[in-house]
Amino acid sequence: MIGGVIVGGGSSQVLVRAIGPALADFGVSGSLEDPTLELRDKDGVIITQNDDWKDTQESQIRRRVFPRRMIANRPFSRP
């Protein structure tokens, strides 16, 4: 799946998650067993990537001001 975000001028915070198998709870079948995320710039160069959450990332996200409803009350770890 390819998603996109355009941020014009200044900076913005965006939370992106690859939920994978937990999507079955929402009636989605055929999801990826072990999804990965890549963030690329406008030229396609990878800026950062992630394959599996780490404990430090969970605490960083929980400290942010993202409303709980934005993360659909899903746990931050793989099932």
GROMACS .gro file of N, CA and C in nm:
model
  237
    1MET      N    1   0.084  -0.116   0.000
    1MET     CA    2   0.000   0.000   0.000
    1MET      C    3   0.089   0.123   0.000
    2ILE      N    4   0.055   0.217  -0.080
    2ILE     CA    5   0.130   0.342  -0.085
    2ILE      C    6   0.037   0.455  -0.042
    3GLY      N    7   0.076   0.524   0.062
    3GLY     CA    8   0.000   0.640   0.109
    3GLY      C    9   0.082   0.764   0.089
    4GLY      N   10   0.021   0.876   0.102
    4GLY     CA   11   0.096   1.000   0.085
    4GLY      C   12   0.048   1.109   0.177
    5VAL      N   13   0.139   1.197   0.212
    5VAL     CA   14   0.109   1.313   0.295
    5VAL      C   15   0.185   1.430   0.236
    6ILE      N   16   0.116   1.539   0.215
    6ILE     CA   17   0.182   1.660   0.167
    6ILE      C   18   0.173   1.764   0.277
    7VAL      N   19   0.288   1.815   0.318
    7VAL     CA   20   0.295   1.917   0.422
    7VAL      C   21   0.358   2.040   0.359
    8GLY      N   22   0.283   2.148   0.351
    8GLY     CA   23   0.335   2.268   0.290
    8GLY      C   24   0.380   2.369   0.393
    9GLY      N   25   0.504   2.411   0.385
    9GLY     CA   26   0.556   2.512   0.475
    9GLY      C   27   0.551   2.473   0.621
   10GLY      N   28   0.655   2.494   0.693
   10GLY     CA   29   0.659   2.460   0.835
   10GLY      C   30   0.673   2.311   0.857
   11SER      N   31   0.641   2.269   0.977
   11SER     CA   32   0.653   2.127   1.009
   11SER      C   33   0.521   2.077   1.067
   12SER      N   34   0.501   1.948   1.056
   12SER     CA   35   0.380   1.884   1.108
   12SER      C   36   0.417   1.749   1.166
   13GLN      N   37   0.336   1.701   1.259
   13GLN     CA   38   0.354   1.567   1.314
   13GLN      C   39   0.248   1.476   1.253
   14VAL      N   40   0.291   1.360   1.208
   14VAL     CA   41   0.201   1.263   1.148
   14VAL      C   42   0.229   1.127   1.210
   15LEU      N   43   0.124   1.058   1.251
   15LEU     CA   44   0.139   0.923   1.306
   15LEU      C   45   0.095   0.825   1.199
   16VAL      N   46   0.185   0.734   1.160
   16VAL     CA   47   0.156   0.633   1.059
   16VAL      C   48   0.182   0.497   1.122
   17ARG      N   49   0.086   0.406   1.107
   17ARG     CA   50   0.103   0.272   1.163
   17ARG      C   51   0.077   0.168   1.056
   18ALA      N   52   0.147   0.056   1.066
   18ALA     CA   53   0.121  -0.061   0.983
   18ALA      C   54   0.069  -0.170   1.077
   19ILE      N   55  -0.062  -0.186   1.084
   19ILE     CA   56  -0.122  -0.272   1.185
   19ILE      C   57  -0.109  -0.420   1.151
   20GLY      N   58  -0.117  -0.458   1.026
   20GLY     CA   59  -0.101  -0.598   0.988
   20GLY      C   60  -0.215  -0.687   1.033
   21PRO      N   61  -0.182  -0.802   1.098
   21PRO     CA   62  -0.284  -0.901   1.134
   21PRO      C   63  -0.397  -0.846   1.222
   22ALA      N   64  -0.373  -0.741   1.299
   22ALA     CA   65  -0.478  -0.685   1.385
   22ALA      C   66  -0.593  -0.626   1.304
   23LEU      N   67  -0.574  -0.607   1.173
   23LEU     CA   68  -0.682  -0.556   1.089
   23LEU      C   69  -0.798  -0.655   1.081
   24ALA      N   70  -0.774  -0.782   1.112
   24ALA     CA   71  -0.881  -0.882   1.113
   24ALA      C   72  -0.992  -0.841   1.211
   25ASP      N   73  -0.956  -0.770   1.318
   25ASP     CA   74  -1.055  -0.722   1.414
   25ASP      C   75  -1.155  -0.625   1.350
   26PHE      N   76  -1.118  -0.568   1.236
   26PHE     CA   77  -1.204  -0.474   1.165
   26PHE      C   78  -1.265  -0.536   1.039
   27GLY      N   79  -1.255  -0.669   1.027
   27GLY     CA   80  -1.313  -0.739   0.914
   27GLY      C   81  -1.228  -0.741   0.789
   28VAL      N   82  -1.101  -0.704   0.800
   28VAL     CA   83  -1.010  -0.703   0.685
   28VAL      C   84  -0.939  -0.838   0.677
   29SER      N   85  -0.948  -0.903   0.562
   29SER     CA   86  -0.878  -1.031   0.545
   29SER      C   87  -0.759  -1.013   0.452
   30GLY      N   88  -0.663  -1.103   0.462
   30GLY     CA   89  -0.548  -1.100   0.373
   30GLY      C   90  -0.445  -0.994   0.406
   31SER      N   91  -0.441  -0.949   0.530
   31SER     CA   92  -0.343  -0.846   0.568
   31SER      C   93  -0.203  -0.906   0.576
   32LEU      N   94  -0.104  -0.821   0.574
   32LEU     CA   95   0.035  -0.867   0.584
   32LEU      C   96   0.063  -0.919   0.724
   33GLU      N   97   0.138  -1.029   0.733
   33GLU     CA   98   0.174  -1.085   0.863
   33GLU      C   99   0.278  -1.000   0.936
   34ASP      N  100   0.370  -0.941   0.862
   34ASP     CA  101   0.478  -0.864   0.924
   34ASP      C  102   0.504  -0.738   0.840
   35PRO      N  103   0.415  -0.638   0.849
   35PRO     CA  104   0.432  -0.519   0.766
   35PRO      C  105   0.553  -0.436   0.806
   36THR      N  106   0.605  -0.363   0.711
   36THR     CA  107   0.714  -0.269   0.736
   36THR      C  108   0.670  -0.132   0.685
   37LEU      N  109   0.733  -0.028   0.738
   37LEU     CA  110   0.705   0.108   0.695
   37LEU      C  111   0.832   0.170   0.639
   38GLU      N  112   0.817   0.246   0.532
   38GLU     CA  113   0.927   0.325   0.477
   38GLU      C  114   0.874   0.466   0.455
   39LEU      N  115   0.948   0.565   0.500
   39LEU     CA  116   0.914   0.704   0.474
   39LEU      C  117   1.014   0.755   0.371
   40ARG      N  118   0.962   0.801   0.258
   40ARG     CA  119   1.047   0.847   0.148
   40ARG      C  120   1.022   0.994   0.119
   41ASP      N  121   1.125   1.059   0.070
   41ASP     CA  122   1.109   1.199   0.032
   41ASP      C  123   1.050   1.207  -0.109
   42LYS      N  124   1.036   1.327  -0.161
   42LYS     CA  125   0.973   1.347  -0.291
   42LYS      C  126   1.048   1.281  -0.406
   43ASP      N  127   1.177   1.250  -0.385
   43ASP     CA  128   1.256   1.185  -0.488
   43ASP      C  129   1.261   1.033  -0.471
   44GLY      N  130   1.189   0.980  -0.372
   44GLY     CA  131   1.186   0.836  -0.351
   44GLY      C  132   1.297   0.783  -0.263
   45VAL      N  133   1.378   0.873  -0.206
   45VAL     CA  134   1.487   0.832  -0.118
   45VAL      C  135   1.431   0.801   0.021
   46ILE      N  136   1.469   0.686   0.077
   46ILE     CA  137   1.420   0.647   0.209
   46ILE      C  138   1.480   0.740   0.315
   47ILE      N  139   1.391   0.805   0.392
   47ILE     CA  140   1.432   0.893   0.502
   47ILE      C  141   1.446   0.812   0.629
   48THR      N  142   1.349   0.724   0.653
   48THR     CA  143   1.353   0.635   0.770
   48THR      C  144   1.266   0.514   0.739
   49GLN      N  145   1.288   0.407   0.813
   49GLN     CA  146   1.208   0.287   0.795
   49GLN      C  147   1.194   0.215   0.928
   50ASN      N  148   1.094   0.127   0.935
   50ASN     CA  149   1.072   0.052   1.058
   50ASN      C  150   1.017  -0.085   1.026
   51ASP      N  151   1.074  -0.186   1.087
   51ASP     CA  152   1.025  -0.322   1.078
   51ASP      C  153   1.018  -0.375   1.221
   52ASP      N  154   0.902  -0.366   1.281
   52ASP     CA  155   0.873  -0.408   1.418
   52ASP      C  156   0.894  -0.292   1.515
   53TRP      N  157   0.796  -0.273   1.599
   53TRP     CA  158   0.802  -0.168   1.701
   53TRP      C  159   0.903  -0.202   1.808
   54LYS      N  160   0.955  -0.101   1.868
   54LYS     CA  161   1.046  -0.118   1.982
   54LYS      C  162   0.983  -0.050   2.102
   55ASP      N  163   1.018  -0.095   2.221
   55ASP     CA  164   0.960  -0.039   2.343
   55ASP      C  165   0.979   0.112   2.351
   56THR      N  166   1.095   0.162   2.307
   56THR     CA  167   1.120   0.306   2.315
   56THR      C  168   1.026   0.383   2.224
   57GLN      N  169   0.990   0.326   2.111
   57GLN     CA  170   0.898   0.395   2.021
   57GLN      C  171   0.759   0.405   2.082
   58GLU      N  172   0.716   0.302   2.152
   58GLU     CA  173   0.584   0.307   2.215
   58GLU      C  174   0.577   0.422   2.315
   59SER      N  175   0.678   0.435   2.398
   59SER     CA  176   0.675   0.541   2.499
   59SER      C  177   0.682   0.679   2.433
   60GLN      N  178   0.757   0.691   2.322
   60GLN     CA  179   0.763   0.819   2.252
   60GLN      C  180   0.626   0.858   2.198
   61ILE      N  181   0.554   0.763   2.143
   61ILE     CA  182   0.423   0.791   2.086
   61ILE      C  183   0.324   0.826   2.196
   62ARG      N  184   0.328   0.752   2.306
   62ARG     CA  185   0.234   0.779   2.415
   62ARG      C  186   0.257   0.917   2.477
   63ARG      N  187   0.380   0.969   2.469
   63ARG     CA  188   0.409   1.102   2.523
   63ARG      C  189   0.356   1.213   2.432
   64ARG      N  190   0.330   1.181   2.308
   64ARG     CA  191   0.281   1.282   2.213
   64ARG      C  192   0.137   1.318   2.245
   65VAL      N  193   0.086   1.415   2.175
   65VAL     CA  194  -0.048   1.465   2.204
   65VAL      C  195  -0.153   1.408   2.109
   66PHE      N  196  -0.127   1.291   2.053
   66PHE     CA  197  -0.224   1.232   1.962
   66PHE      C  198  -0.346   1.184   2.041
   67PRO      N  199  -0.467   1.222   1.999
   67PRO     CA  200  -0.586   1.174   2.069
   67PRO      C  201  -0.595   1.023   2.063
   68ARG      N  202  -0.642   0.963   2.168
   68ARG     CA  203  -0.652   0.817   2.176
   68ARG      C  204  -0.735   0.760   2.061
   69ARG      N  205  -0.840   0.829   2.019
   69ARG     CA  206  -0.924   0.776   1.912
   69ARG      C  207  -0.849   0.763   1.780
   70MET      N  208  -0.741   0.838   1.762
   70MET     CA  209  -0.665   0.831   1.637
   70MET      C  210  -0.591   0.700   1.623
   71ILE      N  211  -0.569   0.631   1.730
   71ILE     CA  212  -0.496   0.505   1.721
   71ILE      C  213  -0.589   0.386   1.742
   72ALA      N  214  -0.719   0.412   1.735
   72ALA     CA  215  -0.822   0.309   1.736
   72ALA      C  216  -0.809   0.212   1.853
   73ASN      N  217  -0.754   0.258   1.963
   73ASN     CA  218  -0.741   0.177   2.084
   73ASN      C  219  -0.672   0.043   2.060
   74ARG      N  220  -0.583   0.040   1.965
   74ARG     CA  221  -0.508  -0.082   1.934
   74ARG      C  222  -0.378  -0.081   2.012
   75PRO      N  223  -0.332  -0.198   2.056
   75PRO     CA  224  -0.204  -0.204   2.127
   75PRO      C  225  -0.090  -0.163   2.035
   76PHE      N  226   0.020  -0.123   2.094
   76PHE     CA  227   0.136  -0.077   2.017
   76PHE      C  228   0.231  -0.190   1.979
   77SER      N  229   0.199  -0.312   2.012
   77SER     CA  230   0.289  -0.422   1.979
   77SER      C  231   0.221  -0.516   1.880
   78ARG      N  232   0.302  -0.598   1.818
   78ARG     CA  233   0.248  -0.695   1.724
   78ARG      C  234   0.172  -0.802   1.801
   79PRO      N  235   0.065  -0.857   1.741
   79PRO     CA  236  -0.012  -0.962   1.810
   79PRO      C  237   0.070  -1.089   1.827
   0.00000   0.00000   0.00000
